[in-house]
Coordinates of C-alpha atoms in Angstrom, one line a residue:
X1382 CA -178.5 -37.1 39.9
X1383 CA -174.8 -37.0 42.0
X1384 CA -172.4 -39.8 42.1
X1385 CA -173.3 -40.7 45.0
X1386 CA -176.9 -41.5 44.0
X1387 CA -175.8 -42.7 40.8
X1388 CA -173.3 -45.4 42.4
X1389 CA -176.8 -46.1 44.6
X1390 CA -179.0 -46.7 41.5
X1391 CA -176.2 -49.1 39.7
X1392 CA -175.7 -51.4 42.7
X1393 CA -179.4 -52.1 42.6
X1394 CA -179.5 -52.1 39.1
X1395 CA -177.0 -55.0 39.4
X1396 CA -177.6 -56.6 42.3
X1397 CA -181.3 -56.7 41.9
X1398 CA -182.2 -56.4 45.5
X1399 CA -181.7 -54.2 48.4
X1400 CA -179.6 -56.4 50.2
X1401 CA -177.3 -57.3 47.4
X1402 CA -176.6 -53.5 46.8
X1403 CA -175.7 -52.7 50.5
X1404 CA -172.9 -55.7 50.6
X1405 CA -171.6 -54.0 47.5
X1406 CA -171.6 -50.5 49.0
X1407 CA -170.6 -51.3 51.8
X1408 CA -174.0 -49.9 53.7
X1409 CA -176.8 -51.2 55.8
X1410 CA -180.0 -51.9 53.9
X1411 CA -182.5 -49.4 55.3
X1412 CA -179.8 -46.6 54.2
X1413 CA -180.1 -48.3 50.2
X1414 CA -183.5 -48.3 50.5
X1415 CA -184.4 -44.9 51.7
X1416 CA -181.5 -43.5 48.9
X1417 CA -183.6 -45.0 46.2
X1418 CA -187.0 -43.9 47.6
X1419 CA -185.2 -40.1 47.7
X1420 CA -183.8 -40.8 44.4
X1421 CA -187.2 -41.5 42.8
X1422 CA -188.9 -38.5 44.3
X1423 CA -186.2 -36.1 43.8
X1424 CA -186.8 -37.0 40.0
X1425 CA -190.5 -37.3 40.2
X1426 CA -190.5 -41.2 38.4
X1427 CA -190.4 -45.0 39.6
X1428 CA -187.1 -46.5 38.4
X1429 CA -187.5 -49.9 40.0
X1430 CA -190.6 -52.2 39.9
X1431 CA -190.3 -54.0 43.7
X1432 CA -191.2 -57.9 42.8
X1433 CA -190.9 -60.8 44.8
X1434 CA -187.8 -61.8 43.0
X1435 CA -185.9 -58.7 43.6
X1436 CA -186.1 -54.9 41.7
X1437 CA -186.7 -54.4 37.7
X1438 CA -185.9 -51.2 36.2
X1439 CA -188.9 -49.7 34.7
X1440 CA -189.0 -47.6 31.1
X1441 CA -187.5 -45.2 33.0
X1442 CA -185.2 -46.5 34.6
X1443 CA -183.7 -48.3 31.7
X1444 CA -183.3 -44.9 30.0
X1445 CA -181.6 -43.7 33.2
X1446 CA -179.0 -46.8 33.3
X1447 CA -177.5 -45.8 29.9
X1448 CA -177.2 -41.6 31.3
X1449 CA -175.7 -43.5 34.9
X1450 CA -173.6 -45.8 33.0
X1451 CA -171.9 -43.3 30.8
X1452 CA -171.7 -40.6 34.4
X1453 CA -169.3 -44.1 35.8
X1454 CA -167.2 -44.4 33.0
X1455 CA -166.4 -40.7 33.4
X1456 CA -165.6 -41.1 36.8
X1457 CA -163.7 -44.1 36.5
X1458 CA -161.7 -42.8 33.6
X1459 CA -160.8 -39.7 35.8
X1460 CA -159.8 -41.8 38.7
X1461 CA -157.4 -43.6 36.5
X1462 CA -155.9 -40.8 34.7
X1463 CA -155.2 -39.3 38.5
X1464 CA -153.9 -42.6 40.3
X1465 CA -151.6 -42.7 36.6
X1466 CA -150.3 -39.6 37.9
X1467 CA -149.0 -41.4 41.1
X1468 CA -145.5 -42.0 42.0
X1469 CA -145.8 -43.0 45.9
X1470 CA -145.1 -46.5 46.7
X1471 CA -148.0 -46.5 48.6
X1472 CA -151.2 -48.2 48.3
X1473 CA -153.6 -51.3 46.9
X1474 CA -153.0 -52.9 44.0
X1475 CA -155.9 -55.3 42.8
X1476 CA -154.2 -58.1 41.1
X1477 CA -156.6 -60.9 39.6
X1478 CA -155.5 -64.9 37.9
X1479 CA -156.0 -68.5 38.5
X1480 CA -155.3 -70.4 41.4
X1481 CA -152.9 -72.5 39.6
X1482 CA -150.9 -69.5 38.7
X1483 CA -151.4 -67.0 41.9
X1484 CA -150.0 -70.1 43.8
X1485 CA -147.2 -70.5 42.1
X1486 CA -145.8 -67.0 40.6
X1487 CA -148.0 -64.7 41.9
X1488 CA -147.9 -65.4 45.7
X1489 CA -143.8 -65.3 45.6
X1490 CA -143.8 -62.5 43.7
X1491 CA -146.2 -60.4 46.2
X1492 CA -143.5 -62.1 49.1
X1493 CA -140.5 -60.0 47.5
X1494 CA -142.5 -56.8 46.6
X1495 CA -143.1 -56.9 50.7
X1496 CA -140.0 -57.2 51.3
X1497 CA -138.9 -54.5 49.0
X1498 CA -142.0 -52.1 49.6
X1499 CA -144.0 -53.0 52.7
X1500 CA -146.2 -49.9 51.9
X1501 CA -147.8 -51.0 49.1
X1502 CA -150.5 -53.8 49.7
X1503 CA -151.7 -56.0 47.1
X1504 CA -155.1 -57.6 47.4
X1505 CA -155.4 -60.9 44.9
X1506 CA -157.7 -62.9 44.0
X1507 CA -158.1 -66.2 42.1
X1508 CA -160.8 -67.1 40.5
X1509 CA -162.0 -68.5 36.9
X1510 CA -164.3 -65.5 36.1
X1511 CA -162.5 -62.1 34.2
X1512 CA -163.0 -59.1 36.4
X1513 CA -163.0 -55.8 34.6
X1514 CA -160.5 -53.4 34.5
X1515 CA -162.6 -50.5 32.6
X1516 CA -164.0 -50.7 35.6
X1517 CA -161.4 -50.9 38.3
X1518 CA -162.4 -54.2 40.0
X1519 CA -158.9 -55.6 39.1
X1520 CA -155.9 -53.3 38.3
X1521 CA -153.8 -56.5 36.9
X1522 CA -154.9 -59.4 35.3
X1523 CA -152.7 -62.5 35.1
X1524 CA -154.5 -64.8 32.3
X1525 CA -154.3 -67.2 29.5
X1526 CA -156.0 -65.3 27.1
X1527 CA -155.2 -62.0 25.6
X1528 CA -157.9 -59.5 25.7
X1529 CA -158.8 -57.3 22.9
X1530 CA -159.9 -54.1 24.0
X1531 CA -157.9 -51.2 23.1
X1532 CA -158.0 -49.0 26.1
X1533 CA -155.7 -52.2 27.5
X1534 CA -151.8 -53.3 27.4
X1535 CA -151.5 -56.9 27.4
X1536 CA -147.7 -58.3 27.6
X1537 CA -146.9 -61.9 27.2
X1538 CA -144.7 -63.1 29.7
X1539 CA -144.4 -66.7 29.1
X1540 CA -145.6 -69.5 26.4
X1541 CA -145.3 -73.1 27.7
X1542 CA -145.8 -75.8 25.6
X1543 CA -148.7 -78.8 27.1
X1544 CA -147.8 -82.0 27.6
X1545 CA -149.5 -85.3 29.1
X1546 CA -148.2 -86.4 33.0
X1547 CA -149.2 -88.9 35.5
X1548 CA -148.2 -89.4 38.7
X1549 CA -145.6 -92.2 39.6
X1550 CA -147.8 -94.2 41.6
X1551 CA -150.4 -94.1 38.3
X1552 CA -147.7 -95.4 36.1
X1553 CA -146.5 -98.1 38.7
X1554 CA -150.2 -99.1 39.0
X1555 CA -151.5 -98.8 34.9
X1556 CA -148.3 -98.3 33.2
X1557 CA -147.9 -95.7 30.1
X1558 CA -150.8 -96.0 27.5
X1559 CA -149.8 -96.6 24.0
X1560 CA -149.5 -94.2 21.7
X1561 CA -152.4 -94.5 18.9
X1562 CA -154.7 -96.7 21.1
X1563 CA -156.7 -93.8 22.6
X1564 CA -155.9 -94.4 26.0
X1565 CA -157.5 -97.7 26.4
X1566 CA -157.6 -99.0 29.9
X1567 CA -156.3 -95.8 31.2
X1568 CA -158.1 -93.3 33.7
X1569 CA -158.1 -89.4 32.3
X1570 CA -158.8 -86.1 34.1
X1571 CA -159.7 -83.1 32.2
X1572 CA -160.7 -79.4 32.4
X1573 CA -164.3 -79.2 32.8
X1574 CA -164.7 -76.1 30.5
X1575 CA -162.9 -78.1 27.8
X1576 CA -165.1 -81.2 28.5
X1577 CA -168.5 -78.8 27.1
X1578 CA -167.3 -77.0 24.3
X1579 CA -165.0 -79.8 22.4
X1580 CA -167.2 -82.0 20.5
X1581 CA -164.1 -85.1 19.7
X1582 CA -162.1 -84.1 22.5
X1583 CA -158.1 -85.2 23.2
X1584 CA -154.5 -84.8 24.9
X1585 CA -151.7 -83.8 23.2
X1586 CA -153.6 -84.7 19.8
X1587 CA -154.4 -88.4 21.1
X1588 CA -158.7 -88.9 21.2
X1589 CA -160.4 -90.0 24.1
X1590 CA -162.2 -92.8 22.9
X1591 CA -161.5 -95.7 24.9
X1592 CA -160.3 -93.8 28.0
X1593 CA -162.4 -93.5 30.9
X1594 CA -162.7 -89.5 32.4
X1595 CA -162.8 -90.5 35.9
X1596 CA -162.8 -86.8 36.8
X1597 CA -163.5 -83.6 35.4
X1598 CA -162.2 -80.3 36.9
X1599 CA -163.4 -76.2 36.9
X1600 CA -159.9 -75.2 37.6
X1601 CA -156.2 -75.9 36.4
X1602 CA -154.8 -76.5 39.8
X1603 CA -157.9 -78.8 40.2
X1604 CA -156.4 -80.6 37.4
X1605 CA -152.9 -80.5 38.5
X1606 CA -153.7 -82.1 42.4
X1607 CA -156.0 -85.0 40.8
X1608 CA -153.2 -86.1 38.8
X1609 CA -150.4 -85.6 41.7
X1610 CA -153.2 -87.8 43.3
X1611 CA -153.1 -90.5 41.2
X1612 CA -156.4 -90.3 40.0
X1613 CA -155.7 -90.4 36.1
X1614 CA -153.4 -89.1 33.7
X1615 CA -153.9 -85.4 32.4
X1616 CA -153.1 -82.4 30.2
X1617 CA -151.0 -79.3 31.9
X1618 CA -148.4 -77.1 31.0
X1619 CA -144.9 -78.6 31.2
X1620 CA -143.5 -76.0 34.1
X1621 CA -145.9 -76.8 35.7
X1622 CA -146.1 -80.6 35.6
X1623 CA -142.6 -80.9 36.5
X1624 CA -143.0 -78.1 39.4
X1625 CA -145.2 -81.1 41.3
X1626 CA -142.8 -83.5 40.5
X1627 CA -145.1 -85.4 37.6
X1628 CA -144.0 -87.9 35.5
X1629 CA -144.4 -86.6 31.8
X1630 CA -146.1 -89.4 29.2
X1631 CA -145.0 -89.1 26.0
X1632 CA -142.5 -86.5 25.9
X1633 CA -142.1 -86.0 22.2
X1634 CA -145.7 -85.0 22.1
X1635 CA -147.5 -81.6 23.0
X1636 CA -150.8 -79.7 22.6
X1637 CA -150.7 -77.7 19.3
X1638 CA -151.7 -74.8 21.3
X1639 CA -149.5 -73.6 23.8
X1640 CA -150.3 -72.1 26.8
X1641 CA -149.9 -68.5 27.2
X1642 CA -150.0 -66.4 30.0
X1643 CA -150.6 -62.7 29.6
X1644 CA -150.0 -59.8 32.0
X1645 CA -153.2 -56.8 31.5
X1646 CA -153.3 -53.6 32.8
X1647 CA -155.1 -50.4 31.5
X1648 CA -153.4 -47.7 29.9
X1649 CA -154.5 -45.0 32.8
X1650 CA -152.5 -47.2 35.2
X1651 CA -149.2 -48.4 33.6
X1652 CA -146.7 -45.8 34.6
X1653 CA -148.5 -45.7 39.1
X1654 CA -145.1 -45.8 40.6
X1655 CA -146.9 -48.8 42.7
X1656 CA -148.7 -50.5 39.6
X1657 CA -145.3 -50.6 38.2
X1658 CA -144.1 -52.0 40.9
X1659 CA -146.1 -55.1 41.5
X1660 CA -146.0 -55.8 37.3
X1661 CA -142.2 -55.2 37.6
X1662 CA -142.0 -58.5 40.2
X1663 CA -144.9 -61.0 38.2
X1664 CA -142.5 -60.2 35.1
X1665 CA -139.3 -61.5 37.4
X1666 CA -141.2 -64.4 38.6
X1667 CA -141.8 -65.8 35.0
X1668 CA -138.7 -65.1 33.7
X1669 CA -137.0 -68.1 32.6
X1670 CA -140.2 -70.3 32.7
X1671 CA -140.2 -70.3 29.0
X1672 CA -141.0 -67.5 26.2

């Protein structure tokens, strides 16, 4: 089996139809299907089962994803080790992070790398979900949590403290809750992940119990616009709370945890004269936001 029959056989693998596979490649349908027809006869098996919900690897075929799987790390770690080797300012960069924070920092940061080096184009995307970097579907990473595979570098570039805001027109409407009576007659919006895996939730160490969660967000900038909105009061990071102009509630009190935001590339690509680059500008555009 070639790479080019391998990288076939994993898109269906993945994807588990034809159609799915051929938006990945980048190829028309018929062409997938006819590669894994060939593929199948050329090693005398069935790899796929064709169902009505899509294609199953047989036996055999699951025997052939761990041989296929360990042919694309090889080719991926070659690939890196050669783009490491780069020192053109020239090219993509894949750079990956929330919404909250590729509006903010990231966007401004690509604005001055395109003024500095117009050659080198950065494609980013925001989004909740970790892309992986083993296998080059980001080259940077821009997240709150550190990851702990070795074959990574993961910098910290900032730690903000959490705090509790409202907007002004909240407060001239509801007031400020009091401290200790868990945020009775007040309106709250929260982060929806937080929402399902805390059992006694709170902000900044204050419970829930006689607030009302009016709202519940999938993403921090979700959070951040329904409480510029005046929706309820919420839990963000201080820069960022007083970046939209937010009125901060009880300013002597914080989350225990901070907020971190962490900066991940692989080893392979640290020193591409463009990787550098790009990491070189998110750095600037933190500095000073607190550490």
């Amino acid at each position: 089996m070639n790479w080019d029959d391998a990288r076939v056989f994993l898109a269906v693998c993945r994807e588990s139809t034809l159609r799915g596979a051929a938006r990945v490649l980048g190829v028309d349908q018929a062409t997938v299907g006819r590669r894994v027809n060939a593929l199948e006869k050329a090693l005398g098996a069935t790899l796929f089962l064709r169902t009505s919900e899509g294609y199953a690897l047989t036996a055999v075929g699951e025997a052939a994803l761990l041989s296929v799987e360990k042919m694309e790390r090889s080719a991926l770690d070659l690939q890196r080790q050669i783009q490491g080797l780069d020192d053109r300012l020239t090219g993509i960069v894949r750079v990956s992070s929330t919404d909250s924070l590729a509006i903010d920092f990231l966007i401004p940061a690509i604005a001055r790398l395109h003024h500095q080096h117009p050659d080198v184009r950065v494609q980013l995307g925001a989004s909740t979900q970790f892309l992986s970097l083993a296998k080059r579907e980001t080259d940077i990473a821009v997240r709150n949590i550190r990851p702990d595979s070795p074959d990574l570098i993961a910098r910290r570039i900032a730690r903000w403290p959490v705090g509790l805001f409202a907007s002004q027109a909240y407060v001239d409407r509801h007031g400020v809750p009091e401290p200790g009576s868990l945020f009775e007659g007040h309106d709250l919006v929260v982060y929806q992940p937080y929402l399902q895996t805390q059992k006694d939730m709170s902000l900044v160490s204050e419970p829930l119990g006689r607030g009302r969660i009016v709202a519940a967000l999938s993403s921090s900038l979700l959070v951040r616009r329904s409480i510029a909105a005046g929706i309820g009061i919420g839990e963000i990071p201080v820069p960022t709370g007083q970046m939209d102009g937010l009125v901060r509630v009880w300013p002597e009190r914080t989350r225990p945890l901070p907020y971190d935001v962490w900066l991940v590339t692989h080893a392979d690509l640290r020193h591409t004269a463009r990787v550098r680059a790009v990491i070189d500008e998110i750095v600037a555009g933190f500095s000073g936001t607190g550490e």
